[in-house]
Coordinates of C-alpha atoms in Angstrom, one line a residue:
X1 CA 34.8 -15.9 -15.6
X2 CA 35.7 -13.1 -18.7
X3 CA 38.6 -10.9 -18.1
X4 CA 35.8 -7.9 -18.6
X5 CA 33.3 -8.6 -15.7
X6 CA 35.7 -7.6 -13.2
X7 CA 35.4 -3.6 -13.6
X8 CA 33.7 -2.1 -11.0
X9 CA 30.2 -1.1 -10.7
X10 CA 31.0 2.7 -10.7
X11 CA 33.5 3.0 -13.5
X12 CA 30.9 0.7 -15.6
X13 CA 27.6 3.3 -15.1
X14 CA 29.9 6.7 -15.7
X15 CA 31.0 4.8 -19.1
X16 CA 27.4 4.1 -19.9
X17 CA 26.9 7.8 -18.7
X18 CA 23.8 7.2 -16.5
X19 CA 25.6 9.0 -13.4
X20 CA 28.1 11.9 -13.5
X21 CA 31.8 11.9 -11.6
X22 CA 29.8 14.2 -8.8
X23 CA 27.2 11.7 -8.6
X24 CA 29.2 8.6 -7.9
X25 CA 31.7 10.4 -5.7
X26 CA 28.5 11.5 -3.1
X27 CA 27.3 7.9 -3.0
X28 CA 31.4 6.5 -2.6
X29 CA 31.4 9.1 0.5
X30 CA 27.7 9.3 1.7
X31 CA 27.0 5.2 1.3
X32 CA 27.3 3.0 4.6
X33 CA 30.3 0.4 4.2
X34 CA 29.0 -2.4 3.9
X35 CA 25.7 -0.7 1.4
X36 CA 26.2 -1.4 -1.9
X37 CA 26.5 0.9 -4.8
X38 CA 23.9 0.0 -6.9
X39 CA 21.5 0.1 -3.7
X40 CA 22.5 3.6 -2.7
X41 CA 22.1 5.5 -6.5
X42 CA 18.4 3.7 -6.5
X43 CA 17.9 4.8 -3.1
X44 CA 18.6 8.3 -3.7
X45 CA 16.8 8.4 -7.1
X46 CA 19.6 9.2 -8.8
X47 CA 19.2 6.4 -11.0
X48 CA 16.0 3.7 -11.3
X49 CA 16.4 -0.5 -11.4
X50 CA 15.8 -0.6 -14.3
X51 CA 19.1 1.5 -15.9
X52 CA 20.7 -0.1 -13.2
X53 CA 19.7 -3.7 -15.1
X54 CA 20.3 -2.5 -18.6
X55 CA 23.9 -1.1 -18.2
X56 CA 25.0 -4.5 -16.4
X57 CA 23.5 -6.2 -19.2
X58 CA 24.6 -4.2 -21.9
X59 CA 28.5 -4.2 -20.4
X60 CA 28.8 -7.4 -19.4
X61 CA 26.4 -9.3 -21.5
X62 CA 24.8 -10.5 -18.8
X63 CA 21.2 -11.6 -19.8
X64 CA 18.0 -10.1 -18.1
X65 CA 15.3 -12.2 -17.0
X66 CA 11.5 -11.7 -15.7
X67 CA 11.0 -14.6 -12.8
X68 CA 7.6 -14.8 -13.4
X69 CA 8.2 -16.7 -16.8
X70 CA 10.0 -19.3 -14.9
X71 CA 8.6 -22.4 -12.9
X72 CA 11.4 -23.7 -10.7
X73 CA 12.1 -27.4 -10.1
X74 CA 12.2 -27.9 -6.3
X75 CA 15.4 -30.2 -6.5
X76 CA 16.9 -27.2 -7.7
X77 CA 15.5 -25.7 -4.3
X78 CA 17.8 -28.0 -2.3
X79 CA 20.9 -27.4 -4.5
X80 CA 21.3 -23.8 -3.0
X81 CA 20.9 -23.3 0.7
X82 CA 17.8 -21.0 1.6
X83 CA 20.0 -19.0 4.0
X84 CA 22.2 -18.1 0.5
X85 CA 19.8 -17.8 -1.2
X86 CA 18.3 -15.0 1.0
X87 CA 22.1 -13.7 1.8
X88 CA 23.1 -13.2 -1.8
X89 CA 19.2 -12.3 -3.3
X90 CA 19.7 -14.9 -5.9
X91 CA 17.5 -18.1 -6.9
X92 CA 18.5 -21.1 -9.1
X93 CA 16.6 -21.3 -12.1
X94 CA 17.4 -24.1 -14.3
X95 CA 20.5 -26.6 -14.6
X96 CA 22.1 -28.3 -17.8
X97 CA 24.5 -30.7 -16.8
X98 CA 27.0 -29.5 -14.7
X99 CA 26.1 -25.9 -15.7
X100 CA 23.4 -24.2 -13.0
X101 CA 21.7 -21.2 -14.3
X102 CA 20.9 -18.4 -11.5
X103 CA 19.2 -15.1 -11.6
X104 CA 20.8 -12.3 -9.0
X105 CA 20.1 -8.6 -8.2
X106 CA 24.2 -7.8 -8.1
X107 CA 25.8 -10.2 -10.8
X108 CA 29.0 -8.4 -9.7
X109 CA 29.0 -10.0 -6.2
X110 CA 31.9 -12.5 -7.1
X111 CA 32.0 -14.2 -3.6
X112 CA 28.3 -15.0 -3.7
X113 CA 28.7 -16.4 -7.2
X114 CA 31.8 -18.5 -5.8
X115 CA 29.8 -19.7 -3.1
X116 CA 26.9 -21.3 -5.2
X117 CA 30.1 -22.9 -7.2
X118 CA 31.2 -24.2 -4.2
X119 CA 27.6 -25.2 -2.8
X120 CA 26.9 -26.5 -5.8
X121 CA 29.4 -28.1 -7.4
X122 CA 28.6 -26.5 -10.8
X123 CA 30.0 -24.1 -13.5
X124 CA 27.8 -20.8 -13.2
X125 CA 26.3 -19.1 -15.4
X126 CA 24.4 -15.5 -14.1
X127 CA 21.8 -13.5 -15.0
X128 CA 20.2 -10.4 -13.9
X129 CA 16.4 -9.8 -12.1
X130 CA 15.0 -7.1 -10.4
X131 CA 15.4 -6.8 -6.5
X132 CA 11.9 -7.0 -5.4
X133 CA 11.1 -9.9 -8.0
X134 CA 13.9 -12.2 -6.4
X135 CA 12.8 -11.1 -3.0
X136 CA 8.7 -11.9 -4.3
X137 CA 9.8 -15.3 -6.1
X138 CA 12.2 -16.5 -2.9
X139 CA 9.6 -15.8 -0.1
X140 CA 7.4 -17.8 -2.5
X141 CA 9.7 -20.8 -3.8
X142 CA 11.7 -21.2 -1.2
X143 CA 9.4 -20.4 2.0
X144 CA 6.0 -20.7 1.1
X145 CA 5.9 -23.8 -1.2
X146 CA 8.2 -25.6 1.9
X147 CA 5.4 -24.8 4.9
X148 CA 2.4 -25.6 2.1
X149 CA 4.4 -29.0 1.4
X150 CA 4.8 -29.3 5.0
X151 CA 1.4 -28.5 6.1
X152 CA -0.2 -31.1 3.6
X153 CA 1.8 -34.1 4.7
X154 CA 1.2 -33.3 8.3
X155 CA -2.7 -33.0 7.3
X156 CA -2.7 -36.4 5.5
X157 CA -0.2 -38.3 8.3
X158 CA -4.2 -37.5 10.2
X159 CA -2.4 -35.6 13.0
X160 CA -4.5 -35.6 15.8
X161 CA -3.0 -32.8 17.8
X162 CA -4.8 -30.2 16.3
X163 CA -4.9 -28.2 19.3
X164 CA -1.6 -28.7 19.2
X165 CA -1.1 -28.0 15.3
X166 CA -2.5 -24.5 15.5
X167 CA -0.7 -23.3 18.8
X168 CA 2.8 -24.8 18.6
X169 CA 5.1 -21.5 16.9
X170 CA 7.3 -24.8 14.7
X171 CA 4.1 -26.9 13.4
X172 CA 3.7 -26.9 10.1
X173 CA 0.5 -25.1 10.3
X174 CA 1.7 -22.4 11.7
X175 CA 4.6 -21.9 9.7
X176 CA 2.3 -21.6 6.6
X177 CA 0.0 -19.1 7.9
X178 CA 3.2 -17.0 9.1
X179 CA 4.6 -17.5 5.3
X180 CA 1.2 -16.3 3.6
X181 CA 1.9 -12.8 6.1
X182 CA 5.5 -12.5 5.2
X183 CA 4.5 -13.5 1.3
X184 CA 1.6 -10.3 1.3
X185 CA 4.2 -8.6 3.0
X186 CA 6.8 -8.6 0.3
X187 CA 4.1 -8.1 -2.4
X188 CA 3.1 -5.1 -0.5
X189 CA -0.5 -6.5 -0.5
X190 CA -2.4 -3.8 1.7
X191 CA -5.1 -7.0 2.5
X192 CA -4.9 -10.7 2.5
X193 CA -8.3 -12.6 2.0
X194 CA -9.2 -16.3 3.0
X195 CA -12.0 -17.0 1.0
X196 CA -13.8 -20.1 1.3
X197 CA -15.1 -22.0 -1.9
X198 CA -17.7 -25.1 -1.9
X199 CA -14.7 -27.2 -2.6
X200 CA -11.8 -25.6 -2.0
X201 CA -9.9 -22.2 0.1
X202 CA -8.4 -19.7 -1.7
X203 CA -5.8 -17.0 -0.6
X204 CA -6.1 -13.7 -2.4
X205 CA -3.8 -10.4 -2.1
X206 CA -4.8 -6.8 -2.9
X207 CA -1.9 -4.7 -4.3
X208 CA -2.0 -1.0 -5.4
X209 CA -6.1 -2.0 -5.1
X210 CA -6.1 -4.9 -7.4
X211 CA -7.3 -8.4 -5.9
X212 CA -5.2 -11.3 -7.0
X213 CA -5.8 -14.9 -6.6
X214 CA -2.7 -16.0 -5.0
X215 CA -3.1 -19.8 -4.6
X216 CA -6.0 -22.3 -4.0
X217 CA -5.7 -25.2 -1.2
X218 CA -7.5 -27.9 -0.4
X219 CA -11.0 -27.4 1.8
X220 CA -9.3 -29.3 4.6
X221 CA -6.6 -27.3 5.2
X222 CA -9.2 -24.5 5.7
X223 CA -10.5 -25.2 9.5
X224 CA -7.4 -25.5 10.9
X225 CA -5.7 -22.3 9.2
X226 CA -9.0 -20.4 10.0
X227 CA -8.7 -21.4 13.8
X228 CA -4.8 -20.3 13.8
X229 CA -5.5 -16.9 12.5
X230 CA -8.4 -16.5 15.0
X231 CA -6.1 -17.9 17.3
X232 CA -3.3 -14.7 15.9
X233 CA -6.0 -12.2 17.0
X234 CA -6.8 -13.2 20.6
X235 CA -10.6 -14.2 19.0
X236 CA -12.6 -16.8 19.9
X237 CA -12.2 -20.0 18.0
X238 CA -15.6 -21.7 18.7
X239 CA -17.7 -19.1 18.0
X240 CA -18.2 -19.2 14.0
X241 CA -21.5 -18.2 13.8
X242 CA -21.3 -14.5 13.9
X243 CA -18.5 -11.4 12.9
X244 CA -15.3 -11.1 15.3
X245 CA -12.4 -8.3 14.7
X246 CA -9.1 -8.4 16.3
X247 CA -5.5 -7.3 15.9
X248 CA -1.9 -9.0 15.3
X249 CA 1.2 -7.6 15.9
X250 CA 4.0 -9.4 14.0
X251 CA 7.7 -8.3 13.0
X252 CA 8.3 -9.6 9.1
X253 CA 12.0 -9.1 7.9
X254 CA 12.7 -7.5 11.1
X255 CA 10.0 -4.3 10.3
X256 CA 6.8 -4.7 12.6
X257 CA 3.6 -4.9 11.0
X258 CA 0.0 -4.4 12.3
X259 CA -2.8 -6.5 11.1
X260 CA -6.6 -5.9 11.5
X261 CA -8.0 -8.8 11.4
X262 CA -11.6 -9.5 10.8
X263 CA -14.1 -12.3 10.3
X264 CA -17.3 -13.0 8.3
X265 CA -19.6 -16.8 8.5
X266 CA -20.8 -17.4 4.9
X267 CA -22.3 -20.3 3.7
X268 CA -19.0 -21.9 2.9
X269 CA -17.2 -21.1 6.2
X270 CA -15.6 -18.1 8.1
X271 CA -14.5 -15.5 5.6
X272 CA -11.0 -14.0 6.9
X273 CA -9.9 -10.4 5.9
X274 CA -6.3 -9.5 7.5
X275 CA -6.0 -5.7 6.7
X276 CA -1.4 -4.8 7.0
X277 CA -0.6 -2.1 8.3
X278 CA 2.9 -1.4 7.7
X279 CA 4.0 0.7 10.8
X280 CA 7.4 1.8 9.6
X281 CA 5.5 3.4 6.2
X282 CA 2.9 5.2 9.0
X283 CA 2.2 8.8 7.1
X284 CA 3.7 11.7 8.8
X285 CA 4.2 14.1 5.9
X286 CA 1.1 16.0 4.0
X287 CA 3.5 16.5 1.3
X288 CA 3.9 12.8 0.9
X289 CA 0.1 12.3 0.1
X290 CA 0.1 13.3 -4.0
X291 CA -1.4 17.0 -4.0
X292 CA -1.0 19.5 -6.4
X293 CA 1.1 22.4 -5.1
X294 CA -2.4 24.2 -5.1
X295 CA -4.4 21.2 -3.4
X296 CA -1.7 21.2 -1.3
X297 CA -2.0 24.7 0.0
X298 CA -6.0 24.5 0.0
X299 CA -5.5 22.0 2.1
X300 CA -2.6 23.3 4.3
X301 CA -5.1 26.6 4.9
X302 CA -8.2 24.8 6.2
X303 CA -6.6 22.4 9.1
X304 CA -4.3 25.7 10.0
X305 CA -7.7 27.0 10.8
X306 CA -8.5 27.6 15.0
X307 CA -12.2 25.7 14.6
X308 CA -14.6 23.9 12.2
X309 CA -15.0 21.1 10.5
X310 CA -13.0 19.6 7.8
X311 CA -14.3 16.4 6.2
X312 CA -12.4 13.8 4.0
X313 CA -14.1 12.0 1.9
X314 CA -14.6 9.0 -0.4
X315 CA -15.1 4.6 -0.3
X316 CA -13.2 2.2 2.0
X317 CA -10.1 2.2 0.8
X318 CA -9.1 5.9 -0.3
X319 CA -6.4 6.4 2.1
X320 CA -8.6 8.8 4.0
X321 CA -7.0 7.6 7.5
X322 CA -3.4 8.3 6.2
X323 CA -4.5 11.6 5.0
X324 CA -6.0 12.5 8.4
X325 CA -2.7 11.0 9.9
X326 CA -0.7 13.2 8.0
X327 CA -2.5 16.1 9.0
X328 CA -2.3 15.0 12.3
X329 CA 0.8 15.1 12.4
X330 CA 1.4 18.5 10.6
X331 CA -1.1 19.7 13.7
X332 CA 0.8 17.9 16.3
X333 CA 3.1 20.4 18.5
X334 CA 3.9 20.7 21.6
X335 CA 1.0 23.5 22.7
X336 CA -2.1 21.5 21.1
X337 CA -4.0 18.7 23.0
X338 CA -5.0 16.7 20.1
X339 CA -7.5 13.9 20.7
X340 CA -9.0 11.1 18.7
X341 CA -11.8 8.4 18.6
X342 CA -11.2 6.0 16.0
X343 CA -12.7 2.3 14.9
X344 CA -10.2 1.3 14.7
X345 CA -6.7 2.8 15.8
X346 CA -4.7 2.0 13.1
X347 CA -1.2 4.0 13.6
X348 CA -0.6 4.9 16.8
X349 CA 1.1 8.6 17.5
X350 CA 3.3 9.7 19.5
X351 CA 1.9 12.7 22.1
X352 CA -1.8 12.4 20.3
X353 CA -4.5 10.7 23.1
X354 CA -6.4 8.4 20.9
X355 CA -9.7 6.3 22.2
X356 CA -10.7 3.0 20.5
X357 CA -14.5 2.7 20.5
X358 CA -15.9 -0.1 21.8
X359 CA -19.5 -0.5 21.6
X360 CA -20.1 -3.6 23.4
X361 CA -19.1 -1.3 26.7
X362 CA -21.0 1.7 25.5
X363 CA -18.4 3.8 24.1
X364 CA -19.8 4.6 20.9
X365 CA -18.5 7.6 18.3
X366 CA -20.6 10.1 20.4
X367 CA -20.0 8.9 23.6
X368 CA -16.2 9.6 23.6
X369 CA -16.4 12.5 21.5
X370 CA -18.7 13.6 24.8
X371 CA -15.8 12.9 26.9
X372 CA -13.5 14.5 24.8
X373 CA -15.3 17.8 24.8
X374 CA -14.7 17.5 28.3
X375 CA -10.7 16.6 28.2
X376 CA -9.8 20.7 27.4
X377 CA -8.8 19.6 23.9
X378 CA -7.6 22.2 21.0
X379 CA -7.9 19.3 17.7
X380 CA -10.6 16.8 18.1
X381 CA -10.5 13.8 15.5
X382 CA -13.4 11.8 15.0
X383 CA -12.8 8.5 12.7
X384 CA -15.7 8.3 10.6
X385 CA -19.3 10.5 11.1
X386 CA -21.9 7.4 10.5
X387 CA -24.7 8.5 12.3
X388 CA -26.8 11.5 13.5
X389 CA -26.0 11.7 17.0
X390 CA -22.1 12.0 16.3
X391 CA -22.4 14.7 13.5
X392 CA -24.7 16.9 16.0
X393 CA -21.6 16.8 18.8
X394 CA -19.1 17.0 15.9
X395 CA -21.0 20.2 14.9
X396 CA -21.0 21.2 18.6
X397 CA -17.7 20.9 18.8
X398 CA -16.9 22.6 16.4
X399 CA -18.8 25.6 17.2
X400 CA -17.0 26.0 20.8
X401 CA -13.7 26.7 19.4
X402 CA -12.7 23.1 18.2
X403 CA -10.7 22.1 14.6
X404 CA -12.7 18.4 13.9
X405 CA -11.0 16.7 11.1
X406 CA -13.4 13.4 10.5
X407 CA -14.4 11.3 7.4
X408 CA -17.4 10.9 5.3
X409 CA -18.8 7.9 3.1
X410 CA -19.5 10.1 0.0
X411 CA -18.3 10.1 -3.9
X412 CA -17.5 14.3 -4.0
X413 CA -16.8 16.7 -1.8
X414 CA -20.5 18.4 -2.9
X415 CA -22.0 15.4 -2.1
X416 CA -21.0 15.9 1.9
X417 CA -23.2 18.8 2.0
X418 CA -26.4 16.9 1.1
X419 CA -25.1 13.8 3.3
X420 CA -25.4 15.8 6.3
X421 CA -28.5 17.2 5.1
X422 CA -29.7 13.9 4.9
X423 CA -28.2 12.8 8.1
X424 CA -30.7 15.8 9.9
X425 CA -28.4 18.4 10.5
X426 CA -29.9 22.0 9.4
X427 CA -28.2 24.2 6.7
X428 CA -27.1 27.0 8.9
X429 CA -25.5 24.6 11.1
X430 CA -23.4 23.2 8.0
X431 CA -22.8 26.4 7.1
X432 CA -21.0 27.6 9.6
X433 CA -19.5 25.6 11.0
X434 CA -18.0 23.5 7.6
X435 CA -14.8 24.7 6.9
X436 CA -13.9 22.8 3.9
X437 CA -14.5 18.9 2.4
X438 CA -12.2 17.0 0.6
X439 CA -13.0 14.1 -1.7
X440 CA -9.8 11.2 -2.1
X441 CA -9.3 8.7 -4.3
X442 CA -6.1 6.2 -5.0
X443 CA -4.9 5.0 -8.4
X444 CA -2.1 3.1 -9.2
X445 CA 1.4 4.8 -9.9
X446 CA 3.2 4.0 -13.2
X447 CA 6.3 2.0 -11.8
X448 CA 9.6 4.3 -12.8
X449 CA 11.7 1.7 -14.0
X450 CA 9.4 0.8 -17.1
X451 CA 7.7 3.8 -18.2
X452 CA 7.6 4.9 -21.4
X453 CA 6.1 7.5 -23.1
X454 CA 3.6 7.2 -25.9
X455 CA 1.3 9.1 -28.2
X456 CA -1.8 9.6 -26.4
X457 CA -4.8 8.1 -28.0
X458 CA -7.8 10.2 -29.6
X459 CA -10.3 9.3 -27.0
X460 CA -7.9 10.5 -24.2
X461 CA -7.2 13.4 -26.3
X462 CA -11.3 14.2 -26.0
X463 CA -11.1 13.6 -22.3
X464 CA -8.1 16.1 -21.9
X465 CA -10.1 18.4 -24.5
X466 CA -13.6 18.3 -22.5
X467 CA -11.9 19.2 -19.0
X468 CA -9.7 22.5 -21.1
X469 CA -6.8 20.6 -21.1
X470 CA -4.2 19.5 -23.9
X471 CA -2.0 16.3 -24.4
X472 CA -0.1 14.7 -27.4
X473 CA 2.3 12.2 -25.2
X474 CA 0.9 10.1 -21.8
X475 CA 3.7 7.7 -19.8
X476 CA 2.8 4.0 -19.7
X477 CA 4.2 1.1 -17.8
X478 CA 5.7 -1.9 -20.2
X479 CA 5.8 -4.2 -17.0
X480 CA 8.8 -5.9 -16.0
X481 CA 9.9 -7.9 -12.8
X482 CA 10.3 -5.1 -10.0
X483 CA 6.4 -4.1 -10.5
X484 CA 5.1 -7.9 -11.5
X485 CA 4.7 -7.3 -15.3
X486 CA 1.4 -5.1 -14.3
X487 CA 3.5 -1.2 -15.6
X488 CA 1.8 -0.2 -11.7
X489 CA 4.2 -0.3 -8.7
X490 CA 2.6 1.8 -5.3
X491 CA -0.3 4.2 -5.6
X492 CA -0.8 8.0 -5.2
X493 CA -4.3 10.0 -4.5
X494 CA -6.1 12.4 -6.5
X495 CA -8.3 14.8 -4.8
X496 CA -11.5 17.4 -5.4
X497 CA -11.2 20.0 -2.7
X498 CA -13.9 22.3 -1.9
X499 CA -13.3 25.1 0.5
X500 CA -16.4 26.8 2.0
X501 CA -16.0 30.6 1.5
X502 CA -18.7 33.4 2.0
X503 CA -20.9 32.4 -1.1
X504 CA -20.9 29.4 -0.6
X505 CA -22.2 29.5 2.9
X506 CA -25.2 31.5 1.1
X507 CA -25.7 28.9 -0.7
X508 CA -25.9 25.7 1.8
X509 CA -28.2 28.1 3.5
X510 CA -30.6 28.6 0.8
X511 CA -30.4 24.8 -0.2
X512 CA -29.0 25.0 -3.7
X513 CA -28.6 21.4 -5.4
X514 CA -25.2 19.9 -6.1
X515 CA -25.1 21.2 -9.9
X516 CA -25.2 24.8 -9.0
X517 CA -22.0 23.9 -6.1
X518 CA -20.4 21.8 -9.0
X519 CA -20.7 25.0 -11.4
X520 CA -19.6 27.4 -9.1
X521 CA -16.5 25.2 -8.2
X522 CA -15.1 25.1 -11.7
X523 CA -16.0 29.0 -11.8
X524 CA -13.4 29.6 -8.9
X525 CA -11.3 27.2 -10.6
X526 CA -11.2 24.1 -8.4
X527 CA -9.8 20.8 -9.8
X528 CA -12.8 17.6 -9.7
X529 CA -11.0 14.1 -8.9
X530 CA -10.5 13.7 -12.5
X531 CA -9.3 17.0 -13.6
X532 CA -6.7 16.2 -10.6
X533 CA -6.8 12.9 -11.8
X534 CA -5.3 14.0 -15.4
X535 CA -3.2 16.5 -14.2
X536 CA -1.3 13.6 -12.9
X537 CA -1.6 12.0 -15.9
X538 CA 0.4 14.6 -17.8
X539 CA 2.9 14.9 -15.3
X540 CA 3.5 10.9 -16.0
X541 CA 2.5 10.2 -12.6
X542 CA -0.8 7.3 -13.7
X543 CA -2.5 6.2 -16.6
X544 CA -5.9 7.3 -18.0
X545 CA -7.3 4.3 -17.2
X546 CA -6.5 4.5 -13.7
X547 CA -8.3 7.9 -13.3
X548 CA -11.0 6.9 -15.1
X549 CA -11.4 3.6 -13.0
X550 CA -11.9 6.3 -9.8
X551 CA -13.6 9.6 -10.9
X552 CA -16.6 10.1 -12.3
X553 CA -16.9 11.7 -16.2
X554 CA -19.8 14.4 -16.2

């Protein structure tokens, strides 16, 4: 081990001055004992991974490495111990001799280093990887490719139990299915997908809205991990010939999680979505969503309002039920009775009564929101408006001293206007009792650690131009190992909000099309989704690309 690797961490980043002598003596006081340094500056954004990675490397000539260039040998696998392995947050990559090669998030952690020696048997030689890409490649190596071995061998023994196989917590079966959670988990996939191929099953993830294939197994493995998952979500196994939806409650690395689970026959078998819900990220902030300081306060003024409607909306997938969340729980004191009917509940809130519809018993959208009206409440929530029936009682509602906050399937907030025309409802009814509509979209966030700045190219340069904005620099993501080489990492909305004000009510009424609302919105100086969209895109928040992918260019 060189003389020079045994500084500390703290003395190291105030040489490479990345932190100041006020910075590192807050974390030394404010850090738990047994947090590490590094850990607590990222934590408290005072500085990102990525610095953290270069300063080791650069002081201690340490070597940085990306795990997804590497395939790892599993004998290497059974060198180091998976407990370790977890312990320490390091992972063996390749061996020469007696020298073993291993990538670790702290390559100042001495005792973990001398315990692989001492595991091992080997002379060590360390290198450094981001946090989250050890954590992705460990679940994956270590967990993942030991149930799928498992699994397979048990499948091809012919195992008759299968009854057994898919309700015993240690079979193999089991254990892989649990591993394919806890993998989506620690790739904060926000779904997983089974989908069944003519001769094979593949499992996909969505992250930050992106579908991945993340490995293909064989088509008899796919019965078996079908009926465990239905099995997961209380559903019944021998019905595959029409749709089911259930629920799972799991903890994953000691954080529950909430799946809603659904099912869909096809040709080639039962289709399995498993939406996460990740119960300890539940919204509870508006300022957490991604508005503008004036979104924000738009937004702020129409749910502070005593009655109306306010409508979010935008596709499956927008994040329009963690912005109602949030606003729910801006709305939720002690002197409201705030109640909901959703389909379904996906966070559930403290002092909020929320009803999960249920059609097969009757209790549709409108039926609850008919009991509601009869519950004495101050907020009414309704979970999505799909029909004519429900907008007519939302309306109602709304017109008896109610604040309904609901969603809409629509691409602008204009467009809401003409979809409850469509829907039947009659102008002056939208007109007075619409408060204000909000259209959402979500792109991807640059990932911190590897943005750069670059000149902005001469077609964004247009785009800027046409919307009467400037821009000679944009931020981009190179890609590196705690974002998965995409230059994305998490996602943040953009929004188009449109509150309904005295001329505007004028014209609902006299049935003006969705040009002349569009116009007079850019007169009062409202932001579309991709005027919001760029805005964040000069602020180095997301990428052209990313904007463009979501809003509309007129």
């Amino acid at each position: 081990m060189r003389a020079t690797t045994r500084k500390r961490l703290g003395d190291l980043l105030l040489e490479a001055g990345v932190i100041t002598e006020e910075q590192l003596t807050h974390a030394l006081e404010h850090k738990s004992r047994d947090e590490k340094l590094g850990d607590f500056l990222i934590k408290e954004n005072i500085l990102t991974e990525q610095q953290l990675i270069e300063v080791l490397e650069f002081q201690l000539g340490i070597p940085h490495v990306s795990l997804n260039q590497f395939t790892i040998d599993p004998e290497l696998l059974q060198l180091v111990p998976v407990e370790l392995a977890k312990r320490a947050n390091l992972i063996p990559l390749r061996r020469e001799k007696n020298k073993l090669f291993i990538a670790m998030a702290d390559p100042m952690d001495y005792f973990a280093i001398e315990e692989v020696r001492m595991a091992t048997g080997c002379q060590i030689e360390t290198s450094i990887a981001a946090k989250d890409d050890l954590y992705r490649t460990i679940t994956k190596y270590y967990d993942l490719q030991e149930s799928m071995e498992a699994a397979l061998s048990d499948i091809q023994a012919g195992t008759q139990e299968t009854q057994q196989e898919i309700v015993d917590e240690d079979s193999p079966m089991v254990r892989l299915v649990n591993q394919i959670i806890a993998n989506g988990v620690a790739q904060r996939a926000s779904d997983i997908h089974f989908d069944p191929q003519e001769t094979g099953f593949k499992v996909r993830y969505r992250v930050d809205g992106v579908l991945r294939t993340e490995r293909s197994l064989p088509k008899h493995m796919q019965n078996i991990m079908t009926a465990r998952v239905k099995i997961m979500g209380n559903l019944n196994i021998t019905e595959n010939r029409t749709p089911q939806d259930g629920r799972i409650k799991i903890t994953v690395n000691f954080k529950p999680v909430d799946i809603r689970l659904s099912t869909l026959p096809t040709v080639y078998g039962e289709k399995i979505v498993m939406r996460i819900l990740d119960l300890s990220n539940a919204p509870n902030d508006i300022s957490q969503i991604g508005f503008s300081p004036k979104n924000e306060e738009l937004f702020g003024k129409m749910i502070a309002r005593p009655n109306g409607i306010v409508l979010i909306t935008g596709p499956t997938g927008s994040g329009k039920s963690s912005t109602l969340y949030a606003a729910l729980s801006e709305l939720n004191k002690e002197d409201v009775n705030i109640i909901t009917v959703e389909d379904p509940v996906e966070y559930q809130m403290m002092g909020v009564n929320q009803i999960q519809v249920k059609e097969e018993v009757g209790l549709t959208f409108a039926a609850g929101l008919r009991s509601i009206l009869r519950q004495d409440p101050d907020i009414v929530m309704i979970g999505e408006i799909r029909d004519l029936e429900t907008a007519q009682i939302a309306i109602r509602a709304s017109l008896t001293g109610h604040l309904v906050l609901s969603t809409l399937h629509t691409n602008s907030a204009v467009e809401s206007i003409s979809r409850l025309k469509d829907m039947g409802i009659e102008p002056f009814l939208i007109s007075s009792s619409l408060v204000g509509s909000m259209a959402q979209r979500l792109v991807r966030r640059i990932c911190r650690d590897c943005a750069t700045v670059v000149s902005a190219t001469e077609r964004e340069k247009e785009i800027f131009a046409e919307n009467g904005m400037k821009v000679e620099t944009v931020t981009r993501g190179r890609g590196c190992g705690a974002c998965g080489q995409t230059g994305y990492r998490g996602r943040v909305a953009i929004h188009e909000i449109l509150p309904i004000d005295r001329d505007l009510k004028d014209f609902i009424i006299s049935e003006v099309s969705g040009t002349v609302l569009r116009d007079y919105m850019k007169q009062k100086g409202y932001h579309t989704l991709l005027q919001d969209g760029l805005l964040k895109v000069r602020s180095g928040i997301t990428t052209t690309e990313e904007v463009l992918r979501v809003a509309m260019t007129e």
